[in-house]
PDB file of C-alpha atoms in Angstrom:
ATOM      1  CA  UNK E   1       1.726 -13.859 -36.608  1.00 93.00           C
ATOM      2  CA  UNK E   2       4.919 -14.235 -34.752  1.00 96.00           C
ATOM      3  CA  UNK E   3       3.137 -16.096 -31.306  1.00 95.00           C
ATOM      4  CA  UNK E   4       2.308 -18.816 -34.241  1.00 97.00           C
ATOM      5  CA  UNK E   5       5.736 -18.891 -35.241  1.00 98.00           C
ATOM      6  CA  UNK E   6       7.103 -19.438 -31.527  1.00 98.00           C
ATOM      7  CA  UNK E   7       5.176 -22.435 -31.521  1.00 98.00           C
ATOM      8  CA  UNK E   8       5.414 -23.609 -34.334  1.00 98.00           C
ATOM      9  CA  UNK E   9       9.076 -23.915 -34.091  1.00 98.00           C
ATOM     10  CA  UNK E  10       9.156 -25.152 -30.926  1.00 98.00           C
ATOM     11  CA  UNK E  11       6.991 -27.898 -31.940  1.00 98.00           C
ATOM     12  CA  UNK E  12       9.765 -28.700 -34.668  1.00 98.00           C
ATOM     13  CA  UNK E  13      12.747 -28.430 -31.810  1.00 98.00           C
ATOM     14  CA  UNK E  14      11.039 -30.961 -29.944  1.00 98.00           C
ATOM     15  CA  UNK E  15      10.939 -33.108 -32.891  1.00 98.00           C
ATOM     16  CA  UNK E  16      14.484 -32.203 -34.081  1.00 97.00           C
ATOM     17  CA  UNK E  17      16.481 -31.022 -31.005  1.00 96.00           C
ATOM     18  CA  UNK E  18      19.707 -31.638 -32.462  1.00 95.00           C
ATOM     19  CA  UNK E  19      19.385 -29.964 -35.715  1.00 97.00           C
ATOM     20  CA  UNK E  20      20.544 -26.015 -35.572  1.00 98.00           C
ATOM     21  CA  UNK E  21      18.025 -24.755 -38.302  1.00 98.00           C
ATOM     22  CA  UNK E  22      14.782 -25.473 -36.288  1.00 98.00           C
ATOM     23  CA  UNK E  23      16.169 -23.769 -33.084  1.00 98.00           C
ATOM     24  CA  UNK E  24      18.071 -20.931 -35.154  1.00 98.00           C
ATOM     25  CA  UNK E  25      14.235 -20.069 -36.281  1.00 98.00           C
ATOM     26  CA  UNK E  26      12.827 -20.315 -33.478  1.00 98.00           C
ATOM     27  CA  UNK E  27      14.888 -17.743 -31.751  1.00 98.00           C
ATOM     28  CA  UNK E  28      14.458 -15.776 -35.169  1.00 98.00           C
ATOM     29  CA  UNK E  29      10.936 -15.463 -34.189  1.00 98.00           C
ATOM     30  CA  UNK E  30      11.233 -15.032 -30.831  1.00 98.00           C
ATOM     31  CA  UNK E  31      13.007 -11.948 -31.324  1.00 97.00           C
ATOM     32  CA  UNK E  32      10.588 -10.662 -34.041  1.00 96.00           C
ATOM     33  CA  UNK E  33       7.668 -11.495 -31.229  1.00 97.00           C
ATOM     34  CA  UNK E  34       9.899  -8.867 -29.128  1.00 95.00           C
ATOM     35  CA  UNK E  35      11.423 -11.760 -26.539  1.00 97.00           C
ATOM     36  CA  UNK E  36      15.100 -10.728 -27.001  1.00 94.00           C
ATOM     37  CA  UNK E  37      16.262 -12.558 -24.162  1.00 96.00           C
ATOM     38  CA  UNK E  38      14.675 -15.629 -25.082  1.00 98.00           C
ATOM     39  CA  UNK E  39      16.351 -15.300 -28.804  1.00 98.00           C
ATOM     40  CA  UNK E  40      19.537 -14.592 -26.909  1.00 97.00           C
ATOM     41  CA  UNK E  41      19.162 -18.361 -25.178  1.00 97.00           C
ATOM     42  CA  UNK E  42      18.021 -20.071 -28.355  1.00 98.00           C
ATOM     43  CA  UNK E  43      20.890 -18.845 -30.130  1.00 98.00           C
ATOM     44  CA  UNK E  44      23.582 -19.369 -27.347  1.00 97.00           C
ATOM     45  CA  UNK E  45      22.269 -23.099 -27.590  1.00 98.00           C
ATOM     46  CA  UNK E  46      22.912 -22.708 -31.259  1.00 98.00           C
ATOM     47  CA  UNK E  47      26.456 -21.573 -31.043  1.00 97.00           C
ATOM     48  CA  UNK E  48      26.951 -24.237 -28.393  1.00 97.00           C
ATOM     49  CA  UNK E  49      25.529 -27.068 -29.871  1.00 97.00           C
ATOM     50  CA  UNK E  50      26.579 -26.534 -33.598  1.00 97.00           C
ATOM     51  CA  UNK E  51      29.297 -24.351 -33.177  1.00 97.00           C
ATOM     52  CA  UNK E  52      30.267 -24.075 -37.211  1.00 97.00           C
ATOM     53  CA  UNK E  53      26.080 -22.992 -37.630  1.00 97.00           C
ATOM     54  CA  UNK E  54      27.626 -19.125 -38.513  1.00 97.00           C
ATOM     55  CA  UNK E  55      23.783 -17.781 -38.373  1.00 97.00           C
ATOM     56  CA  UNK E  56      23.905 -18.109 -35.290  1.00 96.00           C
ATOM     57  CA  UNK E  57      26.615 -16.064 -34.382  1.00 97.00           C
ATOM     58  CA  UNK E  58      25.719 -13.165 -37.018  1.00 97.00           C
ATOM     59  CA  UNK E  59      22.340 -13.396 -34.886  1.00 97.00           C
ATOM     60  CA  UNK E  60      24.032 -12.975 -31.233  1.00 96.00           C
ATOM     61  CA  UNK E  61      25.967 -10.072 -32.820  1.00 96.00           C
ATOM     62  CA  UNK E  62      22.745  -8.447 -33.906  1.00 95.00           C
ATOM     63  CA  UNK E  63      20.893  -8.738 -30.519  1.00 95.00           C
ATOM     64  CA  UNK E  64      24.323  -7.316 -28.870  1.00 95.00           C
ATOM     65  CA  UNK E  65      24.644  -4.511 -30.956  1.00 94.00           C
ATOM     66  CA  UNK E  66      20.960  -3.568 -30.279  1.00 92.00           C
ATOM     67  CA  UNK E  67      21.562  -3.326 -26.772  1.00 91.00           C
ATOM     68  CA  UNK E  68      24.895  -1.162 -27.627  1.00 92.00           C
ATOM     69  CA  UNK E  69      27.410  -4.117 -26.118  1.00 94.00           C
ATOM     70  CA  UNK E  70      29.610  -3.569 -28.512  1.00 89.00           C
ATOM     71  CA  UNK E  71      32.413  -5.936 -26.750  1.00 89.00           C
ATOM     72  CA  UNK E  72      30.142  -8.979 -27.060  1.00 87.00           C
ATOM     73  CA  UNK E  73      28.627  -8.178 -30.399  1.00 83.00           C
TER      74      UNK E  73
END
């Protein structure tokens, strides 16, 4: 259940808002739950906040290429 997973992993970026790994699977989820925009934010705050977190990019790149924006992806 992916709405479990959301919150779940919210729970543990409230806990742990500076780690990457909680946040990178929360946006994981999101986008499995079908919220591609909010995946989109989680992982820009990924990139942003642990820029050398390469998951997160490789993510971003996926969810660009879905929408066919090739330039960003």
């Amino acid at each position: 259940d992916w709405k479990a997973a959301v919150e779940a992993y919210q729970r543990a970026v409230d806990l742990a808002p500076a780690d990457p790994s909680p946040r990178y699977w929360l946006a994981t989820a999101l986008f499995a739950a079908g919220d591609a925009a909010g995946a989109e934010r989680e992982f820009n705050t990924v990139v942003r906040t642990s820029p050398t977190f390469a998951r997160g990019y490789f993510s971003l790149a996926v969810i660009y290429e879905r929408r066919g924006q090739q330039a960003e992806a």
